[in-house]
């Protein structure tokens, strides 16, 4: 076994193991959140991607540890024997299988990510861009498949040794077509996502998590470009391209599933849900809250959980003061999208939540029994925090 073969096997199976672990944790998080019965389209797309991802790692190792393919130098062609011909025929069939597995893995992951984007951008103008990108990805898949099956005719020449047509051995036309649709759709995804990421008002710590995820998307694009360089540049054509093929597929798996891991960590470690947020307080003065306590006039400062009150009532009270920091609906929705990406969930109902300290003044039994909140006028200080509930 050559050094290249050994390092290739170690790297590809290590990347595959990490990918399968990430996928398992993703489904553990999803089942924990919504249950098996409520799995969505992107979950089934991930199952499909896992099948082809497995076939991809098997096929590229078969190529490396077999007798090669029908892509040969003149010296290798001159040295062919009946045994090596049989080995190269088998290897050439595995090359075709690996190309098909790569297409189905990458495009399943693209559709999975777009399904998540589409769900998260519900109600935003970016939804239209996502729909247009869906069409482009679908066209790319059809175009790539047609090119793979039509670039070499007759089809069986893909494993002819030696190949009568260079396209049947080099896959050159197919590689160019696949590169065009693959890299362009990845770039479009980033172009749509990055402006949203910049505008999201999240703590720096949580925004860094998003930056890391999308930064890995840049690595996917770089890997796709390097794959084609090692496939198409004559002086660089080697089996190194298979390494970059699998690196691209593996990092795509990680990028698509990492948000679910973050969601699982937030469930296991609840303090991560408020990681980076600072509690803001403001004073609200008034006369009465319903109470069964005594009638003596006194004041107390009470820490109140906003969720223990009707949110609509609190919102009405907060609007009396005209908070200058209140976000417009579009910004609120974008902020919710940022949190949804981190929690890997569908869009949620938005609420304006803040920590409030009430100064309660008790005067009489009549006031206590009335429970009238109309005289309460909040004196607002600090920032309003936009959160959402499922």
Coordinates of C-alpha atoms in Angstrom, one line a residue:
X1 CA 0.0 0.0 0.0
X2 CA 1.5 3.3 -1.1
X3 CA 1.7 6.3 1.2
X4 CA -1.0 8.1 -0.8
X5 CA -3.4 5.2 -0.6
X6 CA -2.9 4.9 3.2
X7 CA -3.4 8.6 3.8
X8 CA -6.4 8.7 1.4
X9 CA -8.2 6.0 3.3
X10 CA -7.4 7.5 6.7
X11 CA -8.6 10.9 5.7
X12 CA -11.8 9.9 3.9
X13 CA -13.0 7.5 6.5
X14 CA -12.2 10.0 9.3
X15 CA -14.2 12.7 7.5
X16 CA -17.0 10.2 6.8
X17 CA -17.1 9.2 10.5
X18 CA -17.3 12.8 11.6
X19 CA -20.1 13.4 9.1
X20 CA -22.2 10.5 10.2
X21 CA -21.7 11.5 13.9
X22 CA -23.0 15.1 13.0
X23 CA -25.9 13.6 11.1
X24 CA -26.9 11.3 14.1
X25 CA -26.7 14.2 16.5
X26 CA -28.8 16.3 14.1
X27 CA -31.6 13.7 14.1
X28 CA -31.3 13.3 17.9
X29 CA -31.8 17.1 18.2
X30 CA -34.7 17.1 15.7
X31 CA -36.5 14.2 17.4
X32 CA -36.0 15.9 20.8
X33 CA -37.6 19.1 19.4
X34 CA -40.4 18.0 17.2
X35 CA -40.6 14.2 17.4
X36 CA -40.4 11.6 14.6
X37 CA -44.0 12.3 13.4
X38 CA -43.3 16.0 12.7
X39 CA -40.0 15.6 10.8
X40 CA -40.0 18.0 7.8
X41 CA -38.8 17.9 4.2
X42 CA -35.2 18.8 5.0
X43 CA -35.0 15.9 7.4
X44 CA -35.9 13.4 4.7
X45 CA -33.5 15.1 2.3
X46 CA -30.7 14.6 4.8
X47 CA -31.5 10.9 5.0
X48 CA -31.3 10.8 1.2
X49 CA -28.0 12.7 1.3
X50 CA -26.6 10.2 3.9
X51 CA -27.2 7.3 1.6
X52 CA -25.3 8.9 -1.3
X53 CA -22.6 10.2 1.0
X54 CA -22.0 6.6 2.1
X55 CA -21.9 5.4 -1.5
X56 CA -19.4 8.2 -2.3
X57 CA -16.9 7.2 0.3
X58 CA -17.1 3.6 -0.7
X59 CA -16.7 4.3 -4.5
X60 CA -13.7 6.6 -4.2
X61 CA -11.9 4.1 -2.1
X62 CA -12.7 1.4 -4.6
X63 CA -11.1 3.6 -7.3
X64 CA -7.9 4.2 -5.3
X65 CA -7.5 0.6 -4.2
X66 CA -8.5 -0.9 -7.5
X67 CA -6.6 -1.0 -10.8
X68 CA -7.4 2.6 -11.8
X69 CA -9.7 3.8 -14.5
X70 CA -9.7 4.2 -18.3
X71 CA -8.0 7.6 -17.9
X72 CA -4.4 6.7 -18.8
X73 CA -1.1 8.1 -20.1
X74 CA 0.2 6.7 -23.4
X75 CA 2.8 4.6 -21.4
X76 CA 0.1 3.0 -19.2
X77 CA -2.0 2.3 -22.3
X78 CA 0.9 0.6 -24.0
X79 CA 1.5 -1.6 -20.9
X80 CA -2.1 -2.9 -20.7
X81 CA -2.6 -6.7 -20.1
X82 CA -5.9 -8.6 -20.0
X83 CA -5.8 -8.6 -16.2
X84 CA -5.2 -4.8 -16.0
X85 CA -7.9 -4.2 -18.6
X86 CA -10.4 -6.0 -16.4
X87 CA -9.2 -4.1 -13.3
X88 CA -9.5 -0.7 -15.1
X89 CA -13.0 -1.6 -16.5
X90 CA -14.1 -2.2 -12.9
X91 CA -12.4 1.0 -11.7
X92 CA -14.0 3.0 -14.5
X93 CA -17.4 1.8 -13.4
X94 CA -16.7 3.0 -9.9
X95 CA -15.6 6.4 -11.3
X96 CA -19.1 6.8 -12.8
X97 CA -20.7 5.7 -9.6
X98 CA -18.6 8.2 -7.6
X99 CA -19.7 11.0 -10.0
X100 CA -23.3 10.1 -9.6
X101 CA -23.0 9.8 -5.9
X102 CA -21.3 13.2 -5.6
X103 CA -24.1 14.9 -7.6
X104 CA -26.9 13.4 -5.5
X105 CA -25.0 14.1 -2.2
X106 CA -24.3 17.7 -3.0
X107 CA -27.7 18.5 -4.5
X108 CA -29.6 16.8 -1.7
X109 CA -27.6 19.0 0.8
X110 CA -28.3 22.1 -1.3
X111 CA -32.1 21.4 -1.3
X112 CA -31.9 20.7 2.4
X113 CA -30.3 24.0 3.2
X114 CA -32.7 25.9 0.8
X115 CA -35.7 24.3 2.5
X116 CA -34.4 25.6 5.9
X117 CA -33.8 29.1 4.3
X118 CA -37.2 29.1 2.8
X119 CA -38.8 28.3 6.2
X120 CA -36.8 30.8 8.0
X121 CA -37.4 33.7 5.6
X122 CA -41.2 33.3 5.7
X123 CA -42.7 36.8 5.5
X124 CA -39.4 38.4 4.4
X125 CA -38.6 39.8 0.9
X126 CA -35.7 37.4 0.7
X127 CA -38.2 34.6 0.4
X128 CA -38.6 35.5 -3.3
X129 CA -34.8 35.2 -3.8
X130 CA -34.8 31.8 -2.2
X131 CA -37.6 30.6 -4.5
X132 CA -35.6 31.8 -7.5
X133 CA -32.5 30.0 -6.2
X134 CA -34.6 26.9 -5.9
X135 CA -35.3 27.1 -9.6
X136 CA -31.7 27.6 -10.4
X137 CA -30.6 24.6 -8.3
X138 CA -33.2 22.4 -9.9
X139 CA -32.1 23.5 -13.4
X140 CA -28.5 22.9 -12.3
X141 CA -29.3 19.3 -11.2
X142 CA -31.1 18.5 -14.5
X143 CA -28.4 20.1 -16.6
X144 CA -25.6 18.3 -14.7
X145 CA -27.3 14.9 -15.0
X146 CA -28.0 15.4 -18.7
X147 CA -24.4 16.3 -19.3
X148 CA -23.2 13.3 -17.3
X149 CA -25.3 10.9 -19.3
X150 CA -24.9 12.5 -22.7
X151 CA -21.3 13.7 -22.8
X152 CA -20.1 10.2 -23.6
X153 CA -21.9 8.2 -26.3
X154 CA -22.6 5.4 -26.4
X155 CA -23.0 5.4 -22.6
X156 CA -21.0 2.1 -22.1
X157 CA -17.9 3.8 -23.4
X158 CA -17.5 5.3 -19.9
X159 CA -15.8 2.0 -18.9
X160 CA -14.3 1.1 -22.2
X161 CA -10.5 0.4 -21.9
X162 CA -9.0 2.2 -23.7
X163 CA -11.7 4.8 -24.2
X164 CA -12.3 5.8 -27.9
X165 CA -13.4 9.3 -26.9
X166 CA -11.4 11.4 -24.4
X167 CA -14.7 12.7 -22.9
X168 CA -15.4 9.1 -21.7
X169 CA -12.2 9.0 -19.7
X170 CA -11.7 12.7 -18.6
X171 CA -15.3 13.7 -18.1
X172 CA -14.2 17.2 -19.1
X173 CA -17.4 18.6 -20.4
X174 CA -19.3 17.2 -17.5
X175 CA -16.8 18.6 -15.0
X176 CA -17.1 22.1 -16.4
X177 CA -20.9 22.0 -16.4
X178 CA -21.1 20.6 -12.8
X179 CA -18.6 23.3 -11.7
X180 CA -20.7 26.1 -13.2
X181 CA -24.0 25.1 -11.5
X182 CA -22.4 23.9 -8.2
X183 CA -20.2 26.9 -7.4
X184 CA -22.7 29.5 -8.7
X185 CA -25.5 28.2 -6.5
X186 CA -23.2 28.1 -3.4
X187 CA -22.2 31.6 -4.0
X188 CA -25.8 32.7 -4.4
X189 CA -26.7 31.1 -1.1
X190 CA -23.9 33.1 0.6
X191 CA -24.9 36.3 -1.2
X192 CA -28.4 36.0 0.2
X193 CA -27.4 34.9 3.7
X194 CA -24.6 37.3 4.5
X195 CA -26.7 40.6 4.3
X196 CA -29.2 38.9 6.6
X197 CA -26.5 37.8 9.0
X198 CA -25.0 41.4 9.1
X199 CA -28.4 42.9 9.9
X200 CA -29.3 40.4 12.7
X201 CA -29.1 42.0 16.1
X202 CA -27.6 39.1 18.2
X203 CA -24.9 39.2 20.8
X204 CA -21.4 39.0 19.4
X205 CA -20.9 35.5 20.8
X206 CA -23.9 34.1 19.0
X207 CA -23.2 36.0 15.8
X208 CA -19.7 34.4 15.8
X209 CA -21.3 31.0 15.7
X210 CA -23.2 32.0 12.6
X211 CA -20.1 33.4 11.0
X212 CA -18.2 30.1 11.6
X213 CA -21.1 28.2 9.9
X214 CA -21.2 30.4 6.9
X215 CA -17.4 30.6 6.8
X216 CA -17.4 26.8 6.3
X217 CA -19.6 27.5 3.3
X218 CA -16.7 29.5 1.8
X219 CA -14.5 26.4 2.3
X220 CA -17.0 24.3 0.3
X221 CA -16.7 26.7 -2.6
X222 CA -12.9 26.7 -2.5
X223 CA -12.9 22.8 -2.4
X224 CA -15.2 22.7 -5.4
X225 CA -12.8 24.9 -7.3
X226 CA -9.7 22.9 -6.3
X227 CA -11.4 19.7 -7.4
X228 CA -11.9 21.0 -10.9
X229 CA -8.3 22.3 -11.0
X230 CA -7.0 18.8 -10.3
X231 CA -9.5 17.4 -12.9
X232 CA -9.1 19.8 -15.8
X233 CA -5.5 21.3 -15.7
X234 CA -3.5 18.7 -17.7
X235 CA -0.3 19.2 -15.7
X236 CA -2.2 18.7 -12.4
X237 CA -4.5 15.8 -13.2
X238 CA -4.1 13.3 -10.4
X239 CA -6.2 11.3 -8.0
X240 CA -5.7 14.2 -5.5
X241 CA -9.0 15.5 -7.0
X242 CA -10.8 12.7 -5.1
X243 CA -9.5 14.0 -1.8
X244 CA -11.0 17.5 -2.6
X245 CA -14.2 15.9 -3.8
X246 CA -14.8 14.2 -0.5
X247 CA -13.6 17.3 1.5
X248 CA -16.2 19.3 -0.3
X249 CA -19.0 16.7 0.4
X250 CA -18.0 16.3 4.0
X251 CA -17.8 20.0 4.9
X252 CA -21.2 20.5 3.1
X253 CA -22.6 17.8 5.5
X254 CA -21.1 19.7 8.5
X255 CA -22.4 23.1 7.4
X256 CA -26.0 21.8 6.8
X257 CA -26.2 20.0 10.2
X258 CA -24.2 22.3 12.6
X259 CA -27.2 24.5 13.4
X260 CA -29.0 21.5 14.8
X261 CA -26.0 20.7 17.1
X262 CA -26.1 24.2 18.5
X263 CA -29.8 23.7 19.2
X264 CA -29.0 20.4 21.0
X265 CA -26.3 22.2 23.1
X266 CA -28.8 24.9 24.0
X267 CA -31.2 22.3 25.3
X268 CA -28.4 20.5 27.3
X269 CA -26.9 23.8 28.6
X270 CA -29.9 26.2 29.1
X271 CA -27.6 29.1 29.9
X272 CA -26.5 29.2 26.2
X273 CA -30.0 30.5 25.3
X274 CA -29.2 33.8 26.9
X275 CA -25.5 33.7 26.1
X276 CA -24.3 37.2 25.3
X277 CA -27.6 38.9 26.2
X278 CA -27.5 41.6 29.0
X279 CA -30.5 42.0 31.3
X280 CA -32.1 45.4 31.0
X281 CA -34.4 46.9 33.6
X282 CA -36.8 49.7 33.6
X283 CA -39.1 51.2 36.2
X284 CA -42.8 51.2 35.9
X285 CA -44.8 53.1 38.5
X286 CA -48.5 52.8 39.3
X287 CA -51.1 52.3 41.9
X288 CA -52.6 48.9 42.0
X289 CA -52.2 45.2 41.3
X290 CA -54.7 42.6 42.4
X291 CA -53.6 41.3 45.8
X292 CA -54.9 39.7 48.9
X293 CA -52.4 41.3 51.1
X294 CA -53.0 44.0 53.7
X295 CA -54.3 47.5 53.2
X296 CA -51.5 49.6 54.6
X297 CA -49.8 52.0 52.2
X298 CA -46.3 50.8 51.2
X299 CA -44.0 50.3 48.3
X300 CA -42.1 47.3 47.1
X301 CA -39.8 46.5 44.2
X302 CA -40.7 43.2 42.6
X303 CA -38.8 41.3 39.9
X304 CA -41.5 40.2 37.4
X305 CA -41.2 37.5 34.8
X306 CA -42.8 39.0 31.6
X307 CA -44.1 35.6 30.6
X308 CA -46.3 35.4 33.7
X309 CA -48.5 38.2 32.3
X310 CA -50.5 38.6 29.1
X311 CA -48.0 39.7 26.5
X312 CA -50.6 41.7 24.7
X313 CA -51.3 43.8 27.8
X314 CA -47.6 44.4 28.4
X315 CA -47.1 45.4 24.8
X316 CA -49.9 47.9 25.1
X317 CA -48.5 49.4 28.2
X318 CA -45.0 49.6 26.7
X319 CA -46.2 51.4 23.7
X320 CA -47.6 54.2 25.8
X321 CA -44.1 55.3 26.5
X322 CA -43.0 55.2 22.9
X323 CA -39.8 53.3 23.2
X324 CA -37.3 54.8 20.8
X325 CA -35.4 51.5 20.5
X326 CA -38.4 49.5 19.4
X327 CA -37.7 47.6 16.2
X328 CA -39.8 47.7 13.1
X329 CA -41.5 44.4 12.1
X330 CA -39.0 43.6 9.3
X331 CA -36.0 44.0 11.7
X332 CA -37.8 41.9 14.3
X333 CA -38.4 39.1 11.7
X334 CA -34.7 39.2 10.6
X335 CA -33.6 39.0 14.3
X336 CA -35.9 36.0 14.8
X337 CA -34.4 34.4 11.7
X338 CA -31.0 34.7 13.3
X339 CA -32.2 32.9 16.5
X340 CA -34.0 30.3 14.4
X341 CA -30.8 29.5 12.5
X342 CA -29.1 28.9 15.8
X343 CA -32.0 26.8 17.1
X344 CA -32.7 25.1 13.8
X345 CA -36.4 25.7 14.1
X346 CA -39.3 27.0 12.0
X347 CA -40.3 30.6 12.3
X348 CA -41.9 31.5 15.6
X349 CA -44.3 34.0 17.0
X350 CA -42.4 37.2 17.8
X351 CA -42.7 39.0 21.1
X352 CA -41.1 42.0 22.6
X353 CA -39.7 40.9 25.9
X354 CA -37.9 42.9 28.6
X355 CA -37.1 42.5 32.2
X356 CA -39.2 45.1 34.2
X357 CA -39.0 46.2 37.8
X358 CA -42.4 47.4 39.0
X359 CA -42.8 49.8 41.9
X360 CA -46.1 48.7 43.5
X361 CA -48.0 51.1 45.6
X362 CA -50.9 49.6 47.6
X363 CA -53.6 52.0 48.8
X364 CA -56.9 50.4 49.6
X365 CA -58.9 47.2 49.3
X366 CA -61.0 48.9 46.6
X367 CA -57.9 49.6 44.5
X368 CA -56.6 46.1 45.1
X369 CA -59.9 44.5 44.1
X370 CA -60.3 46.6 40.9
X371 CA -57.1 45.3 39.3
X372 CA -57.2 48.3 36.9
X373 CA -53.9 48.7 35.0
X374 CA -54.9 51.7 32.9
X375 CA -53.2 54.2 35.2
X376 CA -49.9 52.4 34.8
X377 CA -47.5 54.4 32.6
X378 CA -44.1 52.8 32.1
X379 CA -41.0 54.9 32.3
X380 CA -38.8 52.9 29.9
X381 CA -35.1 52.7 30.0
X382 CA -32.6 50.4 28.3
X383 CA -33.1 48.3 25.2
X384 CA -36.1 46.2 24.2
X385 CA -35.0 42.7 23.4
X386 CA -36.7 40.9 20.6
X387 CA -37.4 37.2 21.3
X388 CA -39.8 34.7 19.9
X389 CA -41.8 31.8 21.2
X390 CA -42.8 28.5 19.5

